[in-house]
Amino acid sequence: MLFDKIKSSTFFILGPCVMEDQELLYRVAEHVAYIGQKFKVPVIFKSSFDKANRTSIHSYRGPGIEKGMEMLKNVKEKFDLPVTTDIHEPYQAAIAAQVVDILQIPAFLCRQTDLLVAAAKTGKIVNVKKAQFLSGQDMFYPAQKVIEAGNKQVILTERGNSFGYNNLAVDFRNIYDMKKHGHPVCMDCTHSVQRPGGAGGKTGGDRTFVPMMALAAKAFGADGYFMETHPDPDNALSDGPNMVKLTDLEKTIAPLL
């Protein structure tokens, strides 16, 4: 089972921020599959069918859940990869669960009881991102909602805390604290370098710090690493400043193993 592999090995969640087109997903997935085979670690392909929390209403959101699940299913079948995506409303859980192996709960929504319960009831692994306003200790309660809904397959993910306006800071003690809850803990190395809403109607950031975030998380005992990646991040349709360039992914991952 995938969750058993995640519990027993360093794991990676990798892929482009948003589904731009099928060709992009295939290109990135091919490299993600290669990474898994080369380093002999579990890799999960990630991309979003809808970026429901974009800064501007004019920003690209994605192809939607119906087309998005079709695109993820194609990736899963073509490259034999487990896949994940984020959901924003309870009704989306059952639809996405027909394809994905892990349901991701966005950080801003990690206290939404109905969303967590709906995800739990699918029987899929539930990856709950820590909100920008919560501590690692606080994450006991979102995890508890999933467990008490009948699902013990929980991952908790650190992605930084709000630090004034348009900035995030990572308190790596949160990784240590979340591990005490008894679940695998993942470090979101790319969203943690964001500057939310800090780029004139869109989120900015600096991918330079991604390898450092990952290594610091390793020192604090992270079990897995989440990194968004793109062949041409400067021209990506979402979160480009923070994504690792696809050709740099291997050298970013190697020191973590």
Tab-separated table of C-alpha atoms in Angstrom, residues 18-199:
chain	number	residue	atom	x	y	z
A	18	VAL	CA	-1.732	23.983	-11.902
A	19	MET	CA	-2.796	21.834	-14.849
A	20	GLU	CA	-1.993	23.978	-17.858
A	21	ASP	CA	-2.367	21.259	-20.511
A	22	GLN	CA	-1.871	17.509	-20.887
A	23	GLU	CA	1.495	17.880	-22.594
A	24	LEU	CA	2.921	19.746	-19.590
A	25	LEU	CA	1.665	17.059	-17.202
A	26	TYR	CA	3.220	14.306	-19.311
A	27	ARG	CA	6.548	16.121	-19.540
A	28	VAL	CA	6.799	16.676	-15.789
A	29	ALA	CA	5.429	13.234	-14.896
A	30	GLU	CA	8.042	11.517	-17.037
A	31	HIS	CA	10.760	13.230	-15.009
A	32	VAL	CA	9.008	12.544	-11.708
A	33	ALA	CA	8.830	8.837	-12.581
A	34	TYR	CA	12.532	8.916	-13.458
A	35	ILE	CA	13.341	10.487	-10.076
A	36	GLY	CA	11.466	7.732	-8.268
A	37	GLN	CA	13.220	4.996	-10.220
A	38	LYS	CA	16.685	6.514	-9.855
A	39	PHE	CA	16.511	7.167	-6.120
A	40	LYS	CA	14.222	4.214	-5.340
A	41	VAL	CA	11.820	6.327	-3.292
A	42	PRO	CA	8.040	6.775	-3.384
A	43	VAL	CA	7.058	9.693	-5.636
A	44	ILE	CA	3.565	11.100	-6.032
A	45	PHE	CA	2.592	13.328	-8.944
A	46	LYS	CA	0.701	16.496	-7.980
A	47	SER	CA	-1.163	19.156	-9.926
A	48	SER	CA	-4.251	21.283	-9.253
A	49	PHE	CA	-7.420	21.218	-11.347
A	50	ASP	CA	-8.568	24.503	-9.792
A	51	LYS	CA	-6.574	27.180	-7.982
A	52	ALA	CA	-9.593	28.478	-6.121
A	53	ASN	CA	-7.623	30.947	-3.994
A	54	ARG	CA	-5.807	32.990	-6.637
A	55	THR	CA	-5.089	36.585	-5.632
A	56	SER	CA	-6.839	38.125	-8.642
A	57	ILE	CA	-10.091	37.095	-10.276
A	58	HIS	CA	-8.294	37.460	-13.619
A	59	SER	CA	-5.658	34.805	-12.801
A	60	TYR	CA	-5.759	31.386	-14.462
A	61	ARG	CA	-7.404	28.783	-12.236
A	62	GLY	CA	-7.202	25.509	-14.134
A	63	PRO	CA	-9.318	23.194	-16.315
A	64	GLY	CA	-11.892	22.303	-13.655
A	65	ILE	CA	-12.553	19.041	-11.848
A	66	GLU	CA	-14.001	16.983	-14.711
A	67	LYS	CA	-11.245	17.716	-17.219
A	68	GLY	CA	-8.629	17.772	-14.470
A	69	MET	CA	-9.447	14.255	-13.291
A	70	GLU	CA	-9.255	13.033	-16.872
A	71	MET	CA	-5.796	14.577	-17.212
A	72	LEU	CA	-4.584	13.085	-13.918
A	73	LYS	CA	-5.956	9.677	-14.847
A	74	ASN	CA	-3.977	9.827	-18.086
A	75	VAL	CA	-0.796	10.577	-16.139
A	76	LYS	CA	-1.486	7.777	-13.664
A	77	GLU	CA	-2.014	5.195	-16.389
A	78	LYS	CA	0.779	6.323	-18.711
A	79	PHE	CA	3.535	6.532	-16.073
A	80	ASP	CA	2.203	4.173	-13.369
A	81	LEU	CA	2.422	6.953	-10.796
A	82	PRO	CA	0.261	7.613	-7.739
A	83	VAL	CA	-1.352	11.041	-8.062
A	84	THR	CA	-2.720	13.757	-5.806
A	85	THR	CA	-4.620	16.998	-6.108
A	86	ASP	CA	-6.188	19.529	-3.756
A	87	ILE	CA	-9.907	19.863	-3.135
A	88	HIS	CA	-11.767	22.919	-1.874
A	89	GLU	CA	-15.347	21.793	-1.325
A	90	PRO	CA	-16.739	18.612	0.273
A	91	TYR	CA	-18.527	17.420	-2.882
A	92	GLN	CA	-15.192	17.324	-4.737
A	93	ALA	CA	-13.771	14.609	-2.463
A	94	ALA	CA	-15.746	11.708	-3.911
A	95	ILE	CA	-15.164	12.850	-7.498
A	96	ALA	CA	-11.400	13.256	-7.081
A	97	ALA	CA	-11.154	9.989	-5.114
A	98	GLN	CA	-12.144	8.073	-8.247
A	99	VAL	CA	-8.686	8.919	-9.619
A	100	VAL	CA	-6.299	10.173	-6.942
A	101	ASP	CA	-4.406	8.250	-4.280
A	102	ILE	CA	-4.027	11.231	-1.926
A	103	LEU	CA	-6.491	14.054	-1.308
A	104	GLN	CA	-4.775	17.306	-0.372
A	105	ILE	CA	-6.461	19.776	1.967
A	106	PRO	CA	-5.293	23.359	1.312
A	107	ALA	CA	-3.743	25.218	4.227
A	108	PHE	CA	-6.420	27.911	4.412
A	109	LEU	CA	-9.083	25.173	4.646
A	110	CYS	CA	-7.461	22.789	7.117
A	111	ARG	CA	-10.025	23.513	9.843
A	112	GLN	CA	-13.061	23.013	7.578
A	113	THR	CA	-14.688	20.045	9.275
A	114	ASP	CA	-17.012	19.068	6.413
A	115	LEU	CA	-14.116	19.075	3.942
A	116	LEU	CA	-11.904	16.943	6.186
A	117	VAL	CA	-14.682	14.462	6.923
A	118	ALA	CA	-15.641	14.147	3.254
A	119	ALA	CA	-12.011	13.480	2.344
A	120	ALA	CA	-11.645	10.946	5.161
A	121	LYS	CA	-14.736	9.018	4.114
A	122	THR	CA	-13.298	8.304	0.673
A	123	GLY	CA	-10.727	6.013	2.279
A	124	LYS	CA	-7.920	7.788	0.445
A	125	ILE	CA	-4.812	9.165	2.148
A	126	VAL	CA	-5.513	12.700	3.374
A	127	ASN	CA	-2.672	15.216	3.268
A	128	VAL	CA	-3.571	18.179	5.487
A	129	LYS	CA	-1.506	21.310	4.983
A	130	LYS	CA	-0.898	23.369	8.106
A	131	ALA	CA	-2.601	26.743	7.964
A	132	GLN	CA	-0.471	29.865	7.862
A	133	PHE	CA	-2.035	30.886	11.195
A	134	LEU	CA	-1.633	27.593	13.107
A	135	SER	CA	1.166	25.953	15.058
A	136	GLY	CA	2.340	22.390	14.666
A	137	GLN	CA	0.711	21.556	17.981
A	138	ASP	CA	-2.648	22.875	16.678
A	139	MET	CA	-2.551	20.350	13.823
A	140	PHE	CA	-3.556	17.595	16.219
A	141	TYR	CA	-7.165	18.707	15.761
A	142	PRO	CA	-7.489	18.610	11.939
A	143	ALA	CA	-5.841	15.179	12.018
A	144	GLN	CA	-8.254	14.082	14.729
A	145	LYS	CA	-11.221	15.031	12.514
A	146	VAL	CA	-9.942	12.730	9.774
A	147	ILE	CA	-9.251	9.871	12.186
A	148	GLU	CA	-12.598	10.105	13.936
A	149	ALA	CA	-14.286	10.021	10.532
A	150	GLY	CA	-12.771	6.553	10.177
A	151	ASN	CA	-9.505	7.155	8.301
A	152	LYS	CA	-6.074	6.719	9.889
A	153	GLN	CA	-4.138	7.560	6.708
A	154	VAL	CA	-3.034	11.120	7.478
A	155	ILE	CA	-0.073	13.206	6.334
A	156	LEU	CA	0.604	16.622	7.870
A	157	THR	CA	2.433	19.236	5.804
A	158	GLU	CA	4.348	22.317	6.961
A	159	ARG	CA	4.231	25.336	4.612
A	160	GLY	CA	5.196	28.361	6.730
A	161	ASN	CA	3.350	30.952	8.782
A	162	SER	CA	2.213	34.472	7.941
A	163	PHE	CA	4.873	36.960	8.944
A	164	GLY	CA	3.449	40.450	8.690
A	165	TYR	CA	2.066	41.315	5.259
A	166	ASN	CA	3.060	39.558	2.008
A	167	ASN	CA	5.559	37.292	3.703
A	168	LEU	CA	5.945	33.853	5.242
A	169	ALA	CA	8.401	32.526	7.786
A	170	VAL	CA	9.031	28.877	8.626
A	171	ASP	CA	9.357	27.798	12.236
A	172	PHE	CA	10.899	24.374	11.749
A	173	ARG	CA	9.982	23.386	15.287
A	174	ASN	CA	6.525	22.779	13.813
A	175	ILE	CA	7.881	19.696	12.038
A	176	TYR	CA	9.103	18.254	15.321
A	177	ASP	CA	5.816	19.109	17.019
A	178	MET	CA	3.674	17.585	14.250
A	179	LYS	CA	5.672	14.356	14.316
A	180	LYS	CA	4.538	13.921	17.921
A	181	HIS	CA	0.995	13.433	16.608
A	182	GLY	CA	2.118	10.141	15.053
A	183	HIS	CA	1.650	10.929	11.359
A	184	PRO	CA	4.176	11.296	8.522
A	185	VAL	CA	5.219	14.948	8.206
A	186	CYS	CA	5.959	16.554	4.852
A	187	MET	CA	7.751	19.833	4.140
A	188	ASP	CA	6.234	22.000	1.425
A	189	CYS	CA	9.482	23.492	0.184
A	190	THR	CA	8.000	25.674	-2.564
A	191	HIS	CA	4.909	27.250	-0.990
A	192	SER	CA	7.002	28.126	2.051
A	193	VAL	CA	9.083	30.554	-0.056
A	194	GLN	CA	6.021	32.453	-1.280
A	195	ARG	CA	5.345	36.139	-0.816
A	196	PRO	CA	1.526	35.907	-0.726
A	197	GLY	CA	-0.163	38.579	-2.802
A	198	GLY	CA	3.112	40.430	-2.938
A	199	ALA	CA	3.573	40.766	-6.687
